[in-house]
Coordinates of C-alpha atoms in Angstrom, one line a residue:
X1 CA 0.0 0.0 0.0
X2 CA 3.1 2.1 0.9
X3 CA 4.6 1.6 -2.2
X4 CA 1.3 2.1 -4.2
X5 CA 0.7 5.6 -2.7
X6 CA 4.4 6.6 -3.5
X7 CA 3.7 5.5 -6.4
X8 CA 0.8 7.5 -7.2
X9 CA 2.6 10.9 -5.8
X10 CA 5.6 10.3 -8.2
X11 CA 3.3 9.9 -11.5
X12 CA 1.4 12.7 -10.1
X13 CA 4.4 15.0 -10.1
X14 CA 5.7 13.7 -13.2
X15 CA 2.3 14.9 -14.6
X16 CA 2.5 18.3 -13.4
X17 CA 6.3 18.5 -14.7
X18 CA 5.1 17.4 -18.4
X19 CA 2.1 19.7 -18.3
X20 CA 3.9 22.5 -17.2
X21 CA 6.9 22.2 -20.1
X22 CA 4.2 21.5 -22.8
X23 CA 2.9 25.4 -21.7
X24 CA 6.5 26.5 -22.0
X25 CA 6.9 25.2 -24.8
X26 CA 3.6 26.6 -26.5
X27 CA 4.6 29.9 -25.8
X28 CA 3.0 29.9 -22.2
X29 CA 3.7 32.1 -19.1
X30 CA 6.9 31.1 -17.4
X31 CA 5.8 29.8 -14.0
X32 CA 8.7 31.6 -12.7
X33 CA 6.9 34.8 -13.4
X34 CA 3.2 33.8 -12.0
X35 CA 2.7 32.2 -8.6
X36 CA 4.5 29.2 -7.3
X37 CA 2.1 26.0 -7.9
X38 CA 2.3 23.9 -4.5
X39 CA 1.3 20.0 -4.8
X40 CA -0.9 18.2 -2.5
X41 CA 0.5 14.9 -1.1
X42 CA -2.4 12.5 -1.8
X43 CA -3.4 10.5 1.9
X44 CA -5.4 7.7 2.8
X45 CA -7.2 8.5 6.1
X46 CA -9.2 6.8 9.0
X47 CA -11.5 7.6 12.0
X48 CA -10.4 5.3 14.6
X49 CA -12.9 3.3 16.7
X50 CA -12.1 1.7 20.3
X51 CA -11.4 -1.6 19.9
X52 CA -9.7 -4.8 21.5
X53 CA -6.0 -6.4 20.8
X54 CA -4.3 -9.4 22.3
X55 CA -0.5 -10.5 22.2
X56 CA -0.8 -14.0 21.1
X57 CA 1.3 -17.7 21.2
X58 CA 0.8 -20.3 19.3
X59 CA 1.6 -23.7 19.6
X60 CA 1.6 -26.5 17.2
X61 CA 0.1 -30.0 18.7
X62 CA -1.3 -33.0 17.9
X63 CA -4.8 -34.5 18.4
X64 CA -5.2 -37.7 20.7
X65 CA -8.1 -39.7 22.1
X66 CA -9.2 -38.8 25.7
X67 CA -8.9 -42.6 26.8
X68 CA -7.8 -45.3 24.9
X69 CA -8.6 -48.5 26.6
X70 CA -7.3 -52.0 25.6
X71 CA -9.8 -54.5 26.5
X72 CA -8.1 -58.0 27.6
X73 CA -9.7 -61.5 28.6
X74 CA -9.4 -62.4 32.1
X75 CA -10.2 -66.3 30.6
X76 CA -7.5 -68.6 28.3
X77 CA -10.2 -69.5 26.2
X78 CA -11.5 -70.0 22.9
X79 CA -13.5 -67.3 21.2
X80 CA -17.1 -68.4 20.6
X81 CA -18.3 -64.8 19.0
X82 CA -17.3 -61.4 17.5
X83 CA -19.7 -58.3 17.4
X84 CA -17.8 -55.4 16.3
X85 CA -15.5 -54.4 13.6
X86 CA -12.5 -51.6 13.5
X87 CA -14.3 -47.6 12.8
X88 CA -17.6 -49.4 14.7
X89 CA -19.1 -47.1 17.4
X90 CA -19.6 -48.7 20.7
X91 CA -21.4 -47.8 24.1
X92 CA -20.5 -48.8 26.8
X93 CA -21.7 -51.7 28.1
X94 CA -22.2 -53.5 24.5
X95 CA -20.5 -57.0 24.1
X96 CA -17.8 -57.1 22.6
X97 CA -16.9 -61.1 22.4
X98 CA -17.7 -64.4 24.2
X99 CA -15.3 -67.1 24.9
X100 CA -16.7 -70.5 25.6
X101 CA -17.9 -71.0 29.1
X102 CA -19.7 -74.6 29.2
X103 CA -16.7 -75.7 31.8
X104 CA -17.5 -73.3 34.0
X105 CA -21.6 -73.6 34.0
X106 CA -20.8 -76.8 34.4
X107 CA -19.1 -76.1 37.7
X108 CA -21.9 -73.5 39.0
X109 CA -24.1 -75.9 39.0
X110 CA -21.9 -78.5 40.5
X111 CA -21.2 -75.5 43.6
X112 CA -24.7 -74.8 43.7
X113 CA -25.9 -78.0 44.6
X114 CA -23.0 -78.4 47.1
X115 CA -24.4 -75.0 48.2
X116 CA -27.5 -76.1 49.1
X117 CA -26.5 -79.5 50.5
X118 CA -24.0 -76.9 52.7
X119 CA -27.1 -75.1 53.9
X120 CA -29.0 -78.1 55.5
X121 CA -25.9 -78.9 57.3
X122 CA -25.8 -75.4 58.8
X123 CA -29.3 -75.8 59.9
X124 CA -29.0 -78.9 61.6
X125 CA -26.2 -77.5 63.5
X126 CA -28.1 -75.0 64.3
X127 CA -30.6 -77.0 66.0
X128 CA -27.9 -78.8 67.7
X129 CA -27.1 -75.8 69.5
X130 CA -30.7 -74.7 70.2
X131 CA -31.1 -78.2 71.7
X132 CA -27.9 -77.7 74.0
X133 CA -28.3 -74.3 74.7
X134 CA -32.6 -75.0 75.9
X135 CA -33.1 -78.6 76.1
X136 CA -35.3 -79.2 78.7
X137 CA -33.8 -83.0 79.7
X138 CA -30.7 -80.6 80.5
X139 CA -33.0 -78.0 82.2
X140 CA -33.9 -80.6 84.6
X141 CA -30.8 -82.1 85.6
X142 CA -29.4 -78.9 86.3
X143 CA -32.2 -77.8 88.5
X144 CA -31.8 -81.2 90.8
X145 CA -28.0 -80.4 90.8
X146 CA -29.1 -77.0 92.0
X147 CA -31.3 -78.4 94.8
X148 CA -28.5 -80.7 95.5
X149 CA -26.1 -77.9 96.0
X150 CA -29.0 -76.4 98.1
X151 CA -29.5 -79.3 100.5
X152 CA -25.8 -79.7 100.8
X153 CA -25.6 -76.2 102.3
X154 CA -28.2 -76.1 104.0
X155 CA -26.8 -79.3 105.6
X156 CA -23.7 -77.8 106.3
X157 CA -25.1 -74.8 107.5
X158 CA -26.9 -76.7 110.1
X159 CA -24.2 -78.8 110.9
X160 CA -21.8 -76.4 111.5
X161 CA -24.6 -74.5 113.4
X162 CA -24.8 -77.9 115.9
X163 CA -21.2 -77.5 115.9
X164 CA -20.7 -74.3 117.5
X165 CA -23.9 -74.6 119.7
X166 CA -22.0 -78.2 120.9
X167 CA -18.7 -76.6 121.2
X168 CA -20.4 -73.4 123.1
X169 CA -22.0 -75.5 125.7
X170 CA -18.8 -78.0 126.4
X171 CA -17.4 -74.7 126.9
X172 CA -19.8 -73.2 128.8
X173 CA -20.1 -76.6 130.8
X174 CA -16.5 -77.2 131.1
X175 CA -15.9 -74.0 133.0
X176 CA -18.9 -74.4 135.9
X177 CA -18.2 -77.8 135.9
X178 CA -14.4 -76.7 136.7
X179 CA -15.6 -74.9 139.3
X180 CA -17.9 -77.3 140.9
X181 CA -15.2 -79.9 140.4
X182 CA -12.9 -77.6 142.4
X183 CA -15.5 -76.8 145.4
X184 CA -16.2 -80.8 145.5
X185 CA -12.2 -81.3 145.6
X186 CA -11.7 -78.5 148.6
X187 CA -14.1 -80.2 150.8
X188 CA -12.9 -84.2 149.7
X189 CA -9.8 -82.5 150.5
X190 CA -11.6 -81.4 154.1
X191 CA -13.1 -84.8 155.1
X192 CA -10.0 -86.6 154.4
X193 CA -8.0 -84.1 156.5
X194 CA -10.4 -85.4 159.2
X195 CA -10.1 -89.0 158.6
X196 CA -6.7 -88.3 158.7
X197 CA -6.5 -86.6 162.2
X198 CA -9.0 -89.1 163.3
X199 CA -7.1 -91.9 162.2
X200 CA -3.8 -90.7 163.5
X201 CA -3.7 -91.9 167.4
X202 CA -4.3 -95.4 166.2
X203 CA -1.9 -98.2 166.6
X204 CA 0.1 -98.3 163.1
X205 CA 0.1 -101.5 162.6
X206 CA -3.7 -102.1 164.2
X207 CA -4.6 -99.8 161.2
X208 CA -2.5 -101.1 158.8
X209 CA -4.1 -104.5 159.2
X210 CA -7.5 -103.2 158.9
X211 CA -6.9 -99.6 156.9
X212 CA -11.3 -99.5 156.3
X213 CA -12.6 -100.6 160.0
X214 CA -11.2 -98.9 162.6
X215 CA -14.0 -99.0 164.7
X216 CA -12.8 -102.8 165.2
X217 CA -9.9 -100.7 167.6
X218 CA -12.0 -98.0 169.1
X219 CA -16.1 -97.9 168.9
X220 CA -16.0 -93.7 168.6
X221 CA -13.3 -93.6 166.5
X222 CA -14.9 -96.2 164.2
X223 CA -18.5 -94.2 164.5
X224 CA -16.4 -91.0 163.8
X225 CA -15.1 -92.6 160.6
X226 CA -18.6 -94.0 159.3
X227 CA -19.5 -90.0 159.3
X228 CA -16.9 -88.6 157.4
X229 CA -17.5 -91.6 155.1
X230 CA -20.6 -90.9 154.4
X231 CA -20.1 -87.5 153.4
X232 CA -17.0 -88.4 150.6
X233 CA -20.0 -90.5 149.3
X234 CA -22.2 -88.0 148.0
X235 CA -18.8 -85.8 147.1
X236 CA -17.8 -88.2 145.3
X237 CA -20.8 -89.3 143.6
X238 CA -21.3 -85.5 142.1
X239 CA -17.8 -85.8 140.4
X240 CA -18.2 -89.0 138.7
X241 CA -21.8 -87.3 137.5
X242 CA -19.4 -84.1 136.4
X243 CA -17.2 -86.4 134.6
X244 CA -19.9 -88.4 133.1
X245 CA -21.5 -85.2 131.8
X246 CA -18.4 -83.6 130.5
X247 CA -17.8 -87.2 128.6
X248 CA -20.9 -86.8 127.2
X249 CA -20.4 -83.2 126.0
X250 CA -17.3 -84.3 124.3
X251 CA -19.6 -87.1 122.5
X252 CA -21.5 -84.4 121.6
X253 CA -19.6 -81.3 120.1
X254 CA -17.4 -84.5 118.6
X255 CA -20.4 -85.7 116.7
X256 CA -21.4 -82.2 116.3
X257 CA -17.4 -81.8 114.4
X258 CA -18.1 -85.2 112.5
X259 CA -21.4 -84.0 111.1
X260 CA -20.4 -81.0 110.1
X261 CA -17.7 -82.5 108.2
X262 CA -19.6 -84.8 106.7
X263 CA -21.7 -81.9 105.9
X264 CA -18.7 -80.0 104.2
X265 CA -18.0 -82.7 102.6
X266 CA -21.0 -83.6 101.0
X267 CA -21.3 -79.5 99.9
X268 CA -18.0 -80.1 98.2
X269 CA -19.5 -82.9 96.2
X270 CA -22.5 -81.2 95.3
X271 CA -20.8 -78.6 94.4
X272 CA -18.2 -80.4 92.4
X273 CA -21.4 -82.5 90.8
X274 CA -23.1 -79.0 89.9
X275 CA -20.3 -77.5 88.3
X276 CA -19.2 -80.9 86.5
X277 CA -22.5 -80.8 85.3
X278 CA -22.0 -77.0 84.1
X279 CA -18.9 -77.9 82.4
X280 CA -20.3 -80.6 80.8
X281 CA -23.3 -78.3 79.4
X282 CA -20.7 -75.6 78.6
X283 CA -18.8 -78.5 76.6
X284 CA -21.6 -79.8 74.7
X285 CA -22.6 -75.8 74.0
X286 CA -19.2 -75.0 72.6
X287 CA -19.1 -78.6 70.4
X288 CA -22.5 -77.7 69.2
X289 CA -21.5 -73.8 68.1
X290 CA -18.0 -75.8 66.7
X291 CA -19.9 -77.7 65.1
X292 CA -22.2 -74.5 63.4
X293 CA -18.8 -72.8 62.6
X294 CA -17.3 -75.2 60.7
X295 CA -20.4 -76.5 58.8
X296 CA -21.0 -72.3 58.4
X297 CA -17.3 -72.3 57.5
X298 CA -17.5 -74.7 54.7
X299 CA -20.7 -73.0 53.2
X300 CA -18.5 -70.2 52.7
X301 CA -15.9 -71.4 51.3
X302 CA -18.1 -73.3 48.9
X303 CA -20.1 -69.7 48.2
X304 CA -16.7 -68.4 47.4
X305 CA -15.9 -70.7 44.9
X306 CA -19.2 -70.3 43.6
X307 CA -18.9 -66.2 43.6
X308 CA -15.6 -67.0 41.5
X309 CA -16.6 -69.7 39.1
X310 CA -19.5 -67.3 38.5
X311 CA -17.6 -64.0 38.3
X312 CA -15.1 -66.1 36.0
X313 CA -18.5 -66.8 34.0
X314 CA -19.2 -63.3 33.4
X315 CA -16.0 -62.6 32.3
X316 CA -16.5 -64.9 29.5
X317 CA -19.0 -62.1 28.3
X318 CA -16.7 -59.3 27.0
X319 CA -17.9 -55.5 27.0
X320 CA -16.5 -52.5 26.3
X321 CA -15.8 -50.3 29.4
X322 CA -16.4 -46.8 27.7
X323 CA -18.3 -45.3 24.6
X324 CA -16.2 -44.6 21.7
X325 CA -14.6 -46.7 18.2
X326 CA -13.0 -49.7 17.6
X327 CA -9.5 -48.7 16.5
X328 CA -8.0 -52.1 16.7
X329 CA -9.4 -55.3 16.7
X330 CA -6.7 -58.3 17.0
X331 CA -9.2 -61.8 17.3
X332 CA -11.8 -63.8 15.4
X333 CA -14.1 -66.8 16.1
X334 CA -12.1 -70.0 17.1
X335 CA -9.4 -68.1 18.2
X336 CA -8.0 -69.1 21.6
X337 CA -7.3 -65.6 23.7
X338 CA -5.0 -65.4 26.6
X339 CA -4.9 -62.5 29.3
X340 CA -1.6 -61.2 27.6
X341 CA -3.5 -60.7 24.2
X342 CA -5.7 -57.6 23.5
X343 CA -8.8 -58.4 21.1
X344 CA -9.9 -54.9 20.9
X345 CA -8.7 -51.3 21.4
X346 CA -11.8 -48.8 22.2
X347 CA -11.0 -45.0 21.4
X348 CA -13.1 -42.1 23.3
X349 CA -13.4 -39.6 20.7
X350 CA -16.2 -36.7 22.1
X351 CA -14.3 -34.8 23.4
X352 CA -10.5 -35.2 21.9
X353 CA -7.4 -34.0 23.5
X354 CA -4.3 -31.9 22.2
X355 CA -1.3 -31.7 24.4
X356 CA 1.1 -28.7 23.7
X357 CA 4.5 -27.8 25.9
X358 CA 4.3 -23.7 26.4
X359 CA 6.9 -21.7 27.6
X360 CA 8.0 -20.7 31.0
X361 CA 6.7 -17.2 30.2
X362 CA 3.5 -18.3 29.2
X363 CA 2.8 -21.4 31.9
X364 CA 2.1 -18.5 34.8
X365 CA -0.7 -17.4 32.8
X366 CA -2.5 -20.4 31.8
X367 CA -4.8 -21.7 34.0
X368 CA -7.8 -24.9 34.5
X369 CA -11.1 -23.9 32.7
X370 CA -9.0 -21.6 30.4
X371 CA -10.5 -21.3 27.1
X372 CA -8.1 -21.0 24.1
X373 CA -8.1 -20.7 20.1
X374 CA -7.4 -24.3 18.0
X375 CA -7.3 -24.7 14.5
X376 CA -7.4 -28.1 12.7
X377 CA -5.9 -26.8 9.3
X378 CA -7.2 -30.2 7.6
X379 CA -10.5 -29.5 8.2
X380 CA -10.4 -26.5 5.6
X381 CA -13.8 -24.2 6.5
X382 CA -14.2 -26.2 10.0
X383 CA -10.9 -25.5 11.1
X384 CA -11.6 -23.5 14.2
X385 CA -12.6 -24.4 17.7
X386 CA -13.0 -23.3 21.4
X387 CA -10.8 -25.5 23.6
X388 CA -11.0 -25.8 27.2
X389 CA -7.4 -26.5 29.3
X390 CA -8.0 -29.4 31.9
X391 CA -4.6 -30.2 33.2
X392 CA -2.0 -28.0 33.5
X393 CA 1.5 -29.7 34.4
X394 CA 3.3 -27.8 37.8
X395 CA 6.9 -29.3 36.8
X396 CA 8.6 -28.7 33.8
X397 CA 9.5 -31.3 31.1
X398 CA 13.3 -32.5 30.1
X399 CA 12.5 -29.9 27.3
X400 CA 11.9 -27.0 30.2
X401 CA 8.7 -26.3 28.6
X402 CA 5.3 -27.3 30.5
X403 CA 2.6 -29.9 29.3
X404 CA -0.9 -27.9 28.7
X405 CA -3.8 -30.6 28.0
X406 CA -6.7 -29.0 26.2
X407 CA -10.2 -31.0 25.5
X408 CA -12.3 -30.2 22.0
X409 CA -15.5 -31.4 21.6
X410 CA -16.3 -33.4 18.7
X411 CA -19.7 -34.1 18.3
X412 CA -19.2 -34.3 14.6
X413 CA -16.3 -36.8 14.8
X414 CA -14.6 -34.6 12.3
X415 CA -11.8 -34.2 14.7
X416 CA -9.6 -37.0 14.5
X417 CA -6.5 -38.4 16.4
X418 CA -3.5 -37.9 14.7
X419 CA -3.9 -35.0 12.8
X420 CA -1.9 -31.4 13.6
X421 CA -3.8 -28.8 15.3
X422 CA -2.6 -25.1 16.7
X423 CA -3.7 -23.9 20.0
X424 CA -3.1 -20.0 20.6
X425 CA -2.7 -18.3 24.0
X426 CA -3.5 -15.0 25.1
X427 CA -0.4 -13.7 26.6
X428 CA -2.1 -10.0 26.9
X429 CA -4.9 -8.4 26.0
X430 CA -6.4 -4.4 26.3
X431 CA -9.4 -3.6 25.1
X432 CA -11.0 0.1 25.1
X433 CA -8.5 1.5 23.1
X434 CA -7.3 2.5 19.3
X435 CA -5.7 -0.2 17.4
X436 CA -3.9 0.7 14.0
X437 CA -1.5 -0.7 12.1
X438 CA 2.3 -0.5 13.2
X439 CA 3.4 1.5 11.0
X440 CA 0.6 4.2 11.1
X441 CA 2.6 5.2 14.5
X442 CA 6.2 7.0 13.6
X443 CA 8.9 8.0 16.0
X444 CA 11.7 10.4 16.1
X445 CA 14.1 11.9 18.7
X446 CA 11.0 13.4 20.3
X447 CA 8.6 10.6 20.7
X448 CA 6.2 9.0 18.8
X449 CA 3.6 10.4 16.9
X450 CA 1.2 10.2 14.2
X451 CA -0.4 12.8 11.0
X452 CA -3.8 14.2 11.8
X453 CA -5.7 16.3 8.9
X454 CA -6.8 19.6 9.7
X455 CA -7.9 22.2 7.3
X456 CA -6.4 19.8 4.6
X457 CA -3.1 20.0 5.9
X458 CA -1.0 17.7 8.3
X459 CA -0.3 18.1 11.8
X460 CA 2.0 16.3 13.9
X461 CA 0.3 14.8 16.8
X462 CA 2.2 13.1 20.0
X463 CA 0.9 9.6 20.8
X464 CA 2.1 7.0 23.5
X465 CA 1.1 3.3 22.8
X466 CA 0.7 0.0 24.4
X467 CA 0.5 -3.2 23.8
X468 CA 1.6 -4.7 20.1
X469 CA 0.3 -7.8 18.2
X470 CA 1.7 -8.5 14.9
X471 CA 1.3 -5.8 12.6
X472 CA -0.8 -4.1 14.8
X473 CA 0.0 -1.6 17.8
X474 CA -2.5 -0.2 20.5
X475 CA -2.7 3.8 20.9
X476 CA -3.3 4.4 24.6
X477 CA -3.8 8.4 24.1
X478 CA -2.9 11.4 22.1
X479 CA -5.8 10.6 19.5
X480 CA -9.7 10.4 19.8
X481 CA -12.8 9.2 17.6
X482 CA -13.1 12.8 15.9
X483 CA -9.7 12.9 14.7
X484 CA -9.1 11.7 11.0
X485 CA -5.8 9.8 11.1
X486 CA -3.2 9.0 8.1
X487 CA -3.0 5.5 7.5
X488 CA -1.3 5.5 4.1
X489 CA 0.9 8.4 3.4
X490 CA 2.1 9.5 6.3
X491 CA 5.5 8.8 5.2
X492 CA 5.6 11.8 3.0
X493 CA 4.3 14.1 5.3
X494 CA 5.9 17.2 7.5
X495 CA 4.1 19.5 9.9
X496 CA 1.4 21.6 8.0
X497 CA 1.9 19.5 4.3
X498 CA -1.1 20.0 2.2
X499 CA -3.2 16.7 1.9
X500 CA -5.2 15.1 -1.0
X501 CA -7.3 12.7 0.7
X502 CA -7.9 9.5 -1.8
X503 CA -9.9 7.8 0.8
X504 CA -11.4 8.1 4.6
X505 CA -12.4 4.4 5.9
X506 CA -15.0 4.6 9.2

């Protein structure tokens, strides 16, 4: 455009210069001698409108699936049915093969019935327990081993009651009796100091021939003797009655010590019976829950093997875990398929993914939820599209740039992995402001500036700016929306120049 308008100014000139020496020539008025002709530098002019301009990066990147998934058999099998072919849209859910699975019915049904023999056995164990734990045989012979217990001490609470009361009353007998005894003694002891005295002015040897009759020596002496006699008699009398008393007490608390042993002892057994008995009960209680344990032990571990043969089963039925194409599809019918082989490769493709690296300058500014420009050049007229960043990497790569993710949606399917894409950034953007062309905006020693027309002539007006983008540079103040600006031209011009204006664009 520069060079255009140049262009036009020089042929302009040259016109005047061949029109004015064809009037010389014809005998004309030599221009020297009229007025000096002045040229008017022909302009191309704008009125600026507020407008928007962003500093932009690009990035080239290429278009992926958002998940791939390689779908595997969990069987060694052989394949008994294939539904889909590679390009074929799935949902998720659909089947995508069947291996054979007649072993493994074959087992179900074999578990099941071990299952339910399994359950009968838990139920009778059951009632095992129920028949320990409340049996009413067992009931009973508790209870009488209670009211043996009961007897027992009641027994030995009676016995040893007899004991003490036997043992209180020797006691209690034992000491009057004592003193009786010791009273009866004193006056034995009295009498027989009389005998004595009587007894002592006899002839020795008269009374040691007849010790018991003295009265055979003298009459008094003898009649003195029957007295005293007579009263050791009833003395003695009252201590064998003591003595055959206190015998009898000893009988008695004796007896009283033997029954109450006896009485212990039979507590002990009962006792010993009642809680034998107990342990007995507690023992058939804990072999009748054993027993419900183990028989419920073994219906799990049958269940389990059932929940796996039958999980196994269901893997035999193969489905596709997402919605999306078959991009690969690696088996047929008859094939056998092992867990290291993958049948089928399913590609989600709504929405797609492009993953760029940006710059460290740019990574501060891009952010989650971030909407960005992408263009698919090999889509021609549908090139364009409104991404949406989702993952933004925190650590750099080996490259020192940072992985962006950005998701497109692709309703259409016209979007397809593998092919190139460009994803552009806003680094910066102002909006509110004049946006012209770089080179509308000129500089000197003095600052930057840029040719307004007034009264047809040029005038100089001081500008500062902002941000750039390309070609284009933002005008932050010195101008406003009344002011008609050179666009083209301004090259040529000076302060005050005379203006031809070709064109004004609003």
């Amino acid at each position: 455009m520069k060079k255009n308008v140049a262009i036009k100014v020089i042929s302009l000139s040259l016109v005047l210069a061949l029109f004015a020496g064809c009037a010389m020539a014809a005998g004309a008025v030599d221009p020297a001698a009229e007025e000096e002709v002045v040229i008017a530098t022909a302009v191309e002019t704008a009125f600026l409108e507020r407008t928007a301009i962003r500093n932009e990066l690009t990035y080239i990147g290429q278009v992926q699936p958002l998940k791939t998934v390689n779908i595997a058999s969990m069987l060694a099998a052989e394949v008994t049915g294939v539904n889909f072919n590679v390009g074929d849209e799935v949902e998720e859910g659909d089947v995508l093969f069947t291996v054979d699975a007649q072993d493994m019915q074959n087992q179900i049904r074999q578990l099941q019935a071990s299952v339910n023999a399994l359950n009968v056995g838990v139920e009778s164990a059951q009632y095992q327990l129920e028949l320990s734990a409340d049996g009413a045989q067992t009931r009973l012979l508790e209870l009488q081993q209670e009211m043996a217990l009961h007897n027992s001490e009641s027994g030995a609470a009676l016995a040893e009651a007899q004991r003490d009361t036997a043992y209180t009353q020797s006691q209690m007998f034992h000491s009057f009796n004592h003193r009786e005894l010791r009273d009866i003694e004193r006056d034995r002891r009295f009498i027989m100091d009389e005998i004595r005295d009587l007894t002592r002015g006899l002839n020795r040897d008269q009374y040691i021939e007849n010790p018991r009759h003295p009265e055979r020596y003298d009459p008094w002496v003898g009649a003195q003797y029957q007295a005293l006699r007579l009263q050791l008699w009833p003395l003695d009398q009252e201590a064998q009655a003591i003595a055959s008393r206190q015998e009898t007490l000893r009988h008695a608390e004796l007896a009283a010590q033997i029954g109450q042993s006896q009485a212990a002892g039979s507590l002990a057994i009962a006792e010993e019976m009642l809680e034998t008995h107990r342990e007995g009960m507690e023992q058939n209680q804990r072999m009748a829950e054993f027993g419900v344990q183990s028989a419920q032990a073994q219906l799990q571990s049958t269940q389990t093997q059932l929940a796996i043969v039958q999980d196994n089963l269901n893997r035999a039925t193969i489905t596709s875990p997402i919605s999306g194409v078959v991009s690969a599809r690696n088996v047929e019918v008859g094939q056998m398929v092992t867990q290291a082989a993958m049948p089928f490769t399913i590609v989600q493709l709504d929405p797609v993914i492009v993953q760029v690296s940006v710059s460290e300058a740019l990574i501060n500014l891009v952010h989650v939820d971030q909407e960005v420009d992408v263009v698919v050049q090999a889509l021609g007229d549908n090139q364009n599209f409104t991404g949406r960043v989702t993952i933004v990497s925190p650590i750099a790569n080996q490259a020192s740039t940072f992985p962006v993710r950005i998701e497109l949606d692709n309703p259409d399917g016209l979007i397809r992995p593998g092919m190139f894409s460009q994803v552009t950034f806003v680094q910066a953007e102002s909006r509110g402001n004049f946006v012209v062309a770089r080179n509308v905006v000129m500089s000197d020693e003095y600052g930057q500036f840029v040719y307004i027309i007034e009264d047809d002539h040029a005038t100089r007006r001081p500008v500062t700016t902002g941000l750039e983008s390309g070609n284009l540079i933002e005008i932050t103040s010195g101008v406003s929306e009344r002011d008609q600006i050179v666009v083209v031209g301004q090259e040529f011009l000076l302060e005050g120049t005379l203006v031809n204006v070709v064109t004004t664009n609003r």
